[in-house]
XYZ file of C-alpha atoms in Angstrom:
555
model
C 1.456 19.839 11.858
C 4.062 22.420 10.807
C 2.836 22.342 7.218
C -0.773 22.745 8.425
C 0.160 25.802 10.541
C 2.145 27.398 7.733
C -0.683 26.707 5.264
C -3.089 28.429 7.617
C -0.806 31.471 7.892
C -0.396 31.601 4.112
C -4.168 31.467 3.531
C -4.797 34.233 6.061
C -2.084 36.381 4.444
C -3.712 35.773 1.039
C -6.649 37.846 2.271
C -4.409 40.871 2.323
C -4.750 41.539 -1.442
C -8.540 41.489 -1.284
C -8.656 43.787 1.720
C -6.098 46.118 0.137
C -8.202 46.472 -3.015
C -11.320 46.966 -0.882
C -9.652 49.786 1.086
C -8.247 51.391 -2.081
C -11.635 51.610 -3.789
C -13.776 52.364 -0.733
C -11.440 54.518 1.371
C -8.432 55.903 -0.499
C -10.101 56.945 -3.778
C -13.113 58.677 -2.211
C -10.911 60.507 0.352
C -7.945 61.093 -2.015
C -5.697 60.560 1.025
C -2.037 60.020 0.110
C -0.954 59.125 3.695
C -3.642 56.468 3.848
C -2.466 55.045 0.507
C 1.176 55.017 1.681
C 0.251 53.394 5.010
C -1.819 50.680 3.335
C 0.900 50.043 0.733
C 3.621 49.654 3.395
C 1.339 47.266 5.266
C 0.650 45.127 2.194
C 4.391 45.012 1.342
C 5.190 43.766 4.841
C 2.461 41.132 4.659
C 3.727 39.916 1.280
C 7.269 39.664 2.677
C 5.919 37.381 5.408
C 3.952 35.446 2.783
C 7.141 34.842 0.746
C 9.080 33.730 3.853
C 6.313 31.320 4.929
C 5.945 29.953 1.384
C 9.684 29.300 1.108
C 9.694 27.695 4.549
C 6.760 25.460 3.643
C 8.444 24.383 0.426
C 11.680 23.529 2.226
C 9.852 21.641 4.951
C 8.012 19.596 2.336
C 11.327 18.881 0.651
C 12.830 17.704 3.943
C 9.766 15.607 4.745
C 10.154 13.810 1.426
C 13.886 13.315 2.065
C 13.199 12.066 5.605
C 10.732 9.518 4.237
C 13.277 8.381 1.685
C 15.985 8.135 4.352
C 13.733 6.110 6.648
C 12.522 3.656 3.965
C 15.267 3.317 1.359
C 17.080 0.655 3.380
C 13.915 -1.438 3.687
C 13.129 -0.902 0.041
C 16.584 -2.015 -1.014
C 16.296 -5.117 1.169
C 12.946 -5.835 -0.449
C 14.542 -5.502 -3.909
C 17.249 -7.995 -2.852
C 14.780 -10.443 -1.263
C 12.153 -10.133 -4.012
C 13.686 -12.831 -6.270
C 13.935 -15.146 -3.250
C 10.209 -14.867 -2.467
C 6.986 -15.617 -4.302
C 7.012 -12.390 -6.255
C 5.566 -11.767 -9.714
C 8.118 -11.736 -12.493
C 8.985 -8.310 -13.771
C 8.465 -6.403 -10.503
C 12.192 -5.868 -10.196
C 12.895 -2.246 -9.204
C 9.250 -1.248 -8.767
C 9.617 -0.603 -5.004
C 12.402 1.902 -5.694
C 10.244 3.657 -8.283
C 7.336 3.727 -5.843
C 9.471 5.348 -3.153
C 10.749 7.921 -5.664
C 7.186 8.693 -6.687
C 6.010 9.194 -3.091
C 9.033 11.305 -2.203
C 8.617 13.423 -5.370
C 4.970 14.115 -4.575
C 5.639 15.025 -0.946
C 8.451 17.356 -1.969
C 6.380 19.182 -4.590
C 3.391 21.512 -4.628
C 0.748 18.768 -4.328
C 0.608 18.548 -0.495
C 0.347 22.361 -0.282
C -2.752 22.256 -2.481
C -4.335 19.622 -0.279
C -3.586 21.650 2.887
C -5.184 24.694 1.251
C -8.464 22.901 0.497
C -9.880 23.175 4.060
C -9.610 26.983 3.876
C -12.075 27.294 1.006
C -15.027 27.816 3.438
C -13.278 30.872 4.863
C -13.121 32.587 1.478
C -16.699 31.588 0.673
C -17.840 32.920 4.047
C -16.222 36.313 3.326
C -17.901 36.358 -0.064
C -21.252 35.852 1.690
C -20.362 38.737 4.072
C -19.913 40.994 1.040
C -23.263 39.966 -0.366
C -25.455 36.851 -0.484
C -25.462 36.571 -4.282
C -21.717 36.977 -4.523
C -21.301 34.141 -1.980
C -23.874 31.969 -3.736
C -22.136 32.428 -7.109
C -18.768 31.497 -5.644
C -20.268 28.504 -3.803
C -21.891 27.112 -6.947
C -18.611 27.446 -8.837
C -16.708 25.703 -6.005
C -19.203 22.824 -5.955
C -18.790 22.367 -9.709
C -14.992 22.282 -9.437
C -15.064 19.893 -6.446
C -17.333 17.614 -8.487
C -14.777 17.782 -11.302
C -12.045 16.777 -8.838
C -13.987 13.723 -7.659
C -14.770 12.793 -11.256
C -11.106 13.170 -12.144
C -10.201 10.740 -9.346
C -12.736 8.182 -10.511
C -11.829 8.343 -14.199
C -7.999 8.497 -13.842
C -7.586 5.678 -11.317
C -7.897 2.783 -13.759
C -5.817 4.236 -16.644
C -3.127 5.409 -14.171
C -2.856 1.887 -12.708
C -2.633 0.401 -16.174
C 0.006 2.952 -17.229
C 2.084 2.147 -14.130
C 1.971 -1.582 -14.879
C 2.838 -1.020 -18.530
C 5.785 1.159 -17.542
C 7.131 -1.591 -15.237
C 6.815 -4.181 -18.050
C 8.557 -1.852 -20.471
C 11.497 -1.318 -18.127
C 11.690 -5.063 -17.501
C 11.966 -5.781 -21.243
C 14.645 -3.102 -21.661
C 16.668 -4.532 -18.761
C 16.472 -8.065 -20.121
C 17.669 -6.848 -23.554
C 20.536 -4.895 -22.032
C 21.734 -7.791 -19.884
C 21.631 -10.164 -22.835
C 22.987 -7.781 -25.447
C 25.698 -10.226 -26.617
C 23.272 -13.079 -27.240
C 20.832 -10.735 -29.005
C 23.556 -9.455 -31.331
C 25.249 -12.810 -31.973
C 22.051 -14.691 -32.846
C 20.402 -11.893 -34.816
C 17.574 -11.446 -32.365
C 17.560 -7.663 -32.655
C 14.527 -7.611 -34.919
C 12.470 -9.880 -32.707
C 13.471 -8.003 -29.541
C 12.669 -4.757 -31.345
C 9.193 -6.050 -32.263
C 8.582 -7.102 -28.662
C 9.807 -3.719 -27.458
C 7.441 -1.964 -29.877
C 4.424 -3.939 -28.608
C 5.260 -3.161 -24.996
C 6.072 0.488 -25.741
C 2.846 0.938 -27.718
C 0.864 -0.422 -24.785
C 2.709 1.870 -22.353
C 2.184 4.886 -24.615
C -1.518 4.083 -25.064
C -2.147 3.745 -21.320
C -0.147 6.844 -20.550
C -2.004 8.773 -23.206
C -5.366 7.706 -21.834
C -4.456 8.771 -18.288
C -2.956 12.042 -19.479
C -5.960 12.857 -21.717
C -8.414 12.379 -18.849
C -6.342 14.386 -16.333
C -5.444 17.062 -18.888
C -9.023 17.423 -20.048
C -10.344 17.984 -16.562
C -7.467 20.352 -15.743
C -8.271 22.522 -18.796
C -11.981 22.446 -17.997
C -11.381 23.504 -14.404
C -9.140 26.366 -15.579
C -11.781 27.676 -17.973
C -14.528 27.391 -15.358
C -12.377 29.267 -12.855
C -11.782 32.157 -15.261
C -15.460 32.135 -16.260
C -16.528 32.215 -12.631
C -14.332 35.250 -11.943
C -16.006 37.061 -14.778
C -19.443 36.064 -13.576
C -18.605 37.329 -10.072
C -17.537 40.656 -11.579
C -20.800 40.768 -13.479
C -22.865 39.989 -10.356
C -20.903 42.635 -8.442
C -21.494 45.220 -11.159
C -25.235 44.474 -11.055
C -25.255 44.903 -7.272
C -23.412 48.225 -7.594
C -25.984 49.409 -10.172
C -28.702 48.393 -7.695
C -26.726 50.269 -5.027
C -26.409 47.056 -2.929
C -22.597 46.968 -3.069
C -19.579 49.213 -3.502
C -16.969 49.228 -6.247
C -14.375 47.854 -3.814
C -16.553 44.837 -3.103
C -16.557 43.983 -6.827
C -12.752 43.729 -6.997
C -12.310 42.168 -3.558
C -14.954 39.486 -4.159
C -13.348 38.660 -7.544
C -9.969 38.154 -5.875
C -11.508 36.123 -3.046
C -13.386 33.889 -5.457
C -10.181 33.317 -7.437
C -8.360 32.444 -4.218
C -11.129 30.142 -3.070
C -10.976 28.178 -6.334
C -7.158 28.139 -6.649
C -6.667 25.084 -4.310
C -9.200 23.095 -6.270
C -7.552 24.032 -9.581
C -4.095 23.228 -8.181
C -5.302 19.940 -6.722
C -6.669 18.895 -10.119
C -3.358 19.816 -11.723
C -1.467 17.667 -9.221
C -4.008 14.865 -9.220
C -2.035 12.556 -11.492
C 1.004 12.784 -9.203
C -1.224 12.258 -6.166
C -2.808 9.145 -7.675
C 0.579 7.685 -8.578
C 2.007 8.478 -5.147
C -1.020 6.881 -3.465
C -0.704 3.746 -5.618
C 3.013 3.586 -4.912
C 2.459 4.006 -1.184
C -0.164 1.241 -1.277
C 2.274 -1.123 -2.938
C 4.995 -0.199 -0.470
C 2.693 -0.863 2.482
C 1.634 -4.178 0.986
C 5.274 -5.137 0.464
C 6.284 -4.160 4.034
C 3.335 -6.083 5.489
C 4.258 -9.153 3.402
C 7.785 -9.157 4.815
C 7.848 -11.372 7.896
C 8.766 -9.510 11.057
C 11.624 -11.332 12.703
C 12.587 -11.024 16.328
C 16.216 -10.115 16.892
C 18.185 -13.360 16.715
C 20.630 -14.331 19.414
C 24.231 -14.231 18.272
C 25.253 -17.886 17.875
C 28.818 -19.224 18.099
C 30.662 -19.926 14.903
C 29.924 -23.461 13.609
C 32.892 -25.836 13.724
C 31.594 -29.418 13.695
C 28.535 -30.518 11.723
C 26.124 -29.803 8.801
C 22.887 -31.769 8.850
C 19.991 -31.832 6.392
C 16.874 -33.406 7.982
C 14.119 -34.590 5.631
C 14.231 -31.232 3.825
C 12.081 -30.379 0.777
C 12.268 -27.185 -1.253
C 10.701 -25.547 -4.281
C 11.471 -22.311 -6.125
C 9.826 -19.134 -4.753
C 6.193 -19.222 -5.791
C 6.621 -22.647 -7.388
C 4.155 -25.481 -6.998
C 6.503 -28.422 -7.642
C 9.171 -29.674 -5.222
C 12.566 -29.586 -6.880
C 14.268 -31.354 -3.983
C 12.280 -33.691 -1.756
C 12.939 -35.424 1.568
C 16.714 -34.911 1.438
C 18.692 -36.114 4.473
C 22.412 -36.402 5.121
C 25.105 -35.182 7.513
C 28.632 -33.886 6.962
C 31.290 -33.423 9.600
C 34.129 -30.945 9.740
C 36.797 -31.816 7.157
C 34.465 -33.709 4.811
C 33.734 -32.845 1.201
C 30.554 -33.880 -0.645
C 30.072 -34.090 -4.396
C 26.470 -33.905 -5.598
C 25.952 -35.473 -9.007
C 22.945 -36.315 -11.165
C 21.198 -35.488 -14.383
C 20.174 -31.944 -15.318
C 17.087 -30.766 -13.415
C 17.610 -33.460 -10.765
C 17.520 -30.887 -7.956
C 21.233 -30.322 -7.419
C 21.176 -26.511 -7.611
C 17.998 -26.452 -5.503
C 19.868 -28.372 -2.818
C 22.759 -25.903 -3.040
C 20.437 -22.902 -2.575
C 18.787 -24.605 0.386
C 22.143 -25.338 2.050
C 23.184 -21.698 2.002
C 19.807 -20.358 3.069
C 18.819 -18.717 -0.229
C 15.703 -20.895 -0.407
C 13.961 -21.896 2.804
C 12.891 -25.551 3.080
C 9.130 -26.085 3.005
C 9.535 -29.112 5.265
C 12.464 -30.325 7.326
C 15.442 -28.154 8.169
C 19.117 -27.481 7.554
C 21.311 -27.161 10.631
C 24.844 -26.027 11.458
C 26.128 -27.415 14.732
C 22.516 -28.201 15.672
C 21.127 -24.690 15.005
C 18.640 -24.249 12.164
C 19.685 -21.736 9.515
C 16.461 -19.847 10.355
C 17.970 -19.060 13.760
C 20.850 -17.118 12.274
C 20.790 -13.469 11.265
C 21.449 -13.398 7.514
C 24.447 -11.091 7.935
C 26.035 -13.393 10.518
C 25.214 -16.547 8.593
C 26.989 -15.080 5.587
C 30.234 -14.894 7.565
C 30.149 -18.717 7.915
C 29.028 -19.540 4.364
C 30.894 -19.351 1.060
C 28.786 -19.718 -2.093
C 29.745 -19.911 -5.740
C 26.511 -19.960 -7.762
C 26.120 -21.640 -11.088
C 25.713 -18.292 -12.843
C 28.601 -16.171 -11.608
C 27.678 -12.549 -10.879
C 30.330 -9.987 -9.937
C 29.623 -6.365 -9.023
C 30.908 -3.164 -10.512
C 33.986 -2.245 -8.511
C 37.542 -3.399 -7.901
C 38.704 -6.983 -7.842
C 39.689 -6.517 -4.176
C 36.231 -5.216 -3.217
C 34.502 -8.154 -4.941
C 36.693 -10.720 -3.196
C 36.100 -8.982 0.192
C 32.303 -9.047 -0.436
C 32.429 -5.213 -0.157
C 32.848 -5.465 3.614
C 34.025 -2.286 5.284
C 36.267 -4.203 7.709
C 38.176 -6.021 4.958
C 41.935 -6.085 5.201
C 44.525 -6.579 2.510
C 45.902 -9.648 4.313
C 42.509 -11.423 4.283
C 41.821 -10.500 0.644
C 45.215 -11.846 -0.491
C 44.717 -14.927 1.678
C 41.420 -15.702 -0.098
C 42.988 -15.079 -3.482
C 45.884 -17.405 -2.727
C 43.536 -20.065 -1.332
C 41.655 -20.096 -4.657
C 44.916 -19.950 -6.667
C 43.997 -16.669 -8.345
C 46.617 -14.401 -6.735
C 49.037 -14.537 -9.647
C 46.270 -14.089 -12.171
C 45.124 -10.942 -10.383
C 48.663 -9.565 -10.312
C 48.782 -9.834 -14.098
C 45.695 -7.578 -14.438
C 46.396 -3.921 -15.457
C 45.829 -2.491 -11.947
C 46.190 -5.712 -9.951
C 43.694 -5.911 -7.098
C 42.504 -2.354 -7.826
C 41.425 -3.270 -11.395
C 37.906 -2.112 -12.110
C 36.080 -5.139 -13.495
C 33.080 -3.252 -14.947
C 29.400 -4.026 -14.623
C 28.818 -7.734 -13.919
C 32.570 -8.353 -14.402
C 32.454 -7.789 -18.161
C 36.125 -6.750 -18.197
C 37.130 -10.281 -17.278
C 36.832 -13.602 -19.083
C 34.345 -16.227 -17.884
C 37.158 -18.284 -16.330
C 38.613 -15.250 -14.569
C 35.211 -14.307 -13.179
C 34.673 -17.842 -11.893
C 38.044 -17.961 -10.146
C 37.554 -14.522 -8.549
C 34.079 -15.607 -7.454
C 35.727 -18.697 -5.877
C 38.082 -16.402 -3.947
C 34.998 -14.435 -2.799
C 33.394 -17.693 -1.571
C 36.580 -18.519 0.393
C 37.008 -15.041 1.913
C 37.003 -15.138 5.708
C 37.537 -18.943 5.877
C 33.817 -19.838 6.084
C 32.857 -23.135 7.674
C 30.477 -24.203 4.858
C 31.578 -23.715 1.225
C 29.027 -24.583 -1.488
C 30.242 -24.570 -5.093
C 27.739 -25.029 -7.913
C 29.556 -26.306 -11.010
C 32.749 -24.400 -10.062
C 34.823 -25.786 -12.974
C 32.393 -25.108 -15.840
C 34.662 -22.358 -17.302
C 38.056 -23.455 -15.974
C 41.100 -24.697 -17.867
C 43.505 -27.304 -16.501
C 45.334 -24.741 -14.355
C 42.045 -23.493 -12.934
C 40.833 -27.002 -12.152
C 44.062 -27.773 -10.291
C 43.653 -24.547 -8.311
C 40.077 -25.580 -7.507
C 41.186 -28.986 -6.296
C 43.862 -27.411 -4.065
C 41.316 -24.943 -2.660
C 38.897 -27.756 -1.756
C 41.678 -29.694 -0.049
C 42.678 -26.571 1.892
C 39.121 -25.996 3.141
C 38.885 -29.560 4.327
C 42.280 -29.398 6.037
C 41.311 -26.321 8.080
C 38.148 -28.114 9.270
C 35.567 -26.713 6.885
C 32.837 -28.539 4.944
C 32.732 -28.390 1.161
C 29.739 -29.262 -1.072
C 30.361 -29.319 -4.841
C 27.633 -29.598 -7.452
C 29.402 -31.407 -10.289
C 28.862 -32.352 -13.885
C 32.519 -33.080 -14.575
C 34.304 -35.823 -12.622
C 37.449 -33.686 -12.114
C 35.480 -31.644 -9.624
C 35.273 -34.702 -7.322
C 39.010 -35.281 -6.999
C 39.347 -33.606 -3.609
C 36.076 -34.943 -2.174
C 35.435 -37.994 -0.018
C 31.619 -38.249 -0.122
C 29.189 -38.394 -3.020
C 25.409 -37.911 -3.177
C 23.485 -38.941 -6.282
C 20.187 -37.192 -7.071
C 17.437 -37.978 -9.561
C 13.984 -36.394 -9.857
C 14.661 -34.302 -6.779
C 15.363 -37.283 -4.508
C 18.517 -38.794 -3.064
C 19.381 -42.041 -4.857
C 22.630 -42.802 -3.084
C 24.908 -41.234 -0.427
C 28.194 -42.395 1.031
C 31.927 -42.661 0.457
C 32.973 -41.571 -3.032
C 34.572 -44.743 -4.256
C 31.692 -46.869 -3.075
C 28.922 -44.693 -4.567
C 30.701 -44.055 -7.865
C 31.508 -47.711 -8.406
C 27.840 -48.528 -7.967
C 26.465 -45.594 -9.988
C 28.868 -45.828 -12.941
C 28.005 -49.473 -13.489
C 24.541 -48.207 -14.453
C 25.638 -45.397 -16.782
C 23.183 -46.345 -19.603
C 20.398 -46.510 -17.026
C 21.233 -43.219 -15.361
C 22.855 -41.361 -18.211
C 23.829 -37.839 -17.376
C 25.582 -38.461 -14.054
C 28.717 -37.996 -16.106
C 28.977 -38.380 -19.846
C 30.242 -41.700 -21.218
C 33.673 -40.443 -22.045
C 34.167 -39.042 -18.575
C 32.934 -42.235 -16.975
C 35.344 -44.352 -19.051
C 38.226 -42.119 -18.089
């Protein structure tokens, strides 16, 4: 509403130049009155000062509106970016919601909205042109209709190439991000040429689509500019004819030319900003679709910390958007102090089970409960306080070692960080780093070795003494010292009354566990005490090869 009011004031003040020229030619020059000229000039200066103030105010309000939109939505957009990989989203979307929000904010903070708010004032200028003379008004009206038709045509013809250019840009950024994240593999295996060829194909497509959209928008913008200048000249010509016929004054010629230019300026400016408007509208549409797709959850009741039992009741799960169940009809129960080792061949559903246990993937059927409460009943932030998770692919964040162990929580204390580090046996290792706990590990922990990253990620999983600790192949990069530290950490979790679930390919990971679950083809094949299950399973090593390799099973 404020922008609309300011736009109205600006459009009314724009009339000042036309009226000033009209008075100069029709009143000052015939009368040769210097006082009248001075009075009119002082008045026009004052009106232009107000115009400048209102224009600055409108620009700053638009900037603050864009910032307010960003402030109100950036949290939701970031949560959508985080939850996108956990839902049935198309591959490659990645950071598109963030780009959409930037596009909408950029458009709202620019000159585009001002042009749209100026469009409703075109009839006022045309009406004044008709007051000067019918033919002057008719000429301006015909020119306005032509430019409005060009605007509509611009919208129709730029919509498809703009959408294609936006999709190509997202694909291009996705390819670049994949190459950057896998730079070591690309370099080591000589894949630079192949990745470069793929990049060229994607870049060529992006450039082609962008060029098509820009050519259409630019062509119409140039055409509208030429028509606007031509129309001004035609209006001058019509005015001159009317003066010759003694149907108008010289002041009307100049004033009508300025009014016609002002009437067409919003249309010309709207065409110039049309590409940004189309992109902002497409981005807003995607944001609305994303927000509507996110389930609205009622505020969950704060539940007491779990202390007794983990149960999985006939639970089945598949990857987000997947059609095939990777873990089916899984049921078991673990009490406080127990440790479960999950073994089986590759692709048998072990990691899917781990993701389901910590709430990363929601079961399609059945449920996972802690002390009788389904994981769905917990707020994700509160559930995270009771869960420790070490994924198969360790990811650390750019920041200090201490911040990564503390999960970047604002209420973290040095005592709790060091306690988690000691529990995972990594305290001494951290002390040997250049800056100790304040060592910057770099993006994705590239400043550390794979084993160091895995041990620090184990400390992160143990931070806060969570009730449920799920470790997916936690010893894949560990040496003998690291494996002993892992065994001690598992024993410690069990002694304090926690539950540990370990996804294992190496038998050393089972040392500190008392229960074993065997999976194959996404189904539970055996579950029970470790010695009993292993003695039965290892007798059939040739039949179920892959539970552990032969050498490990002999040892």
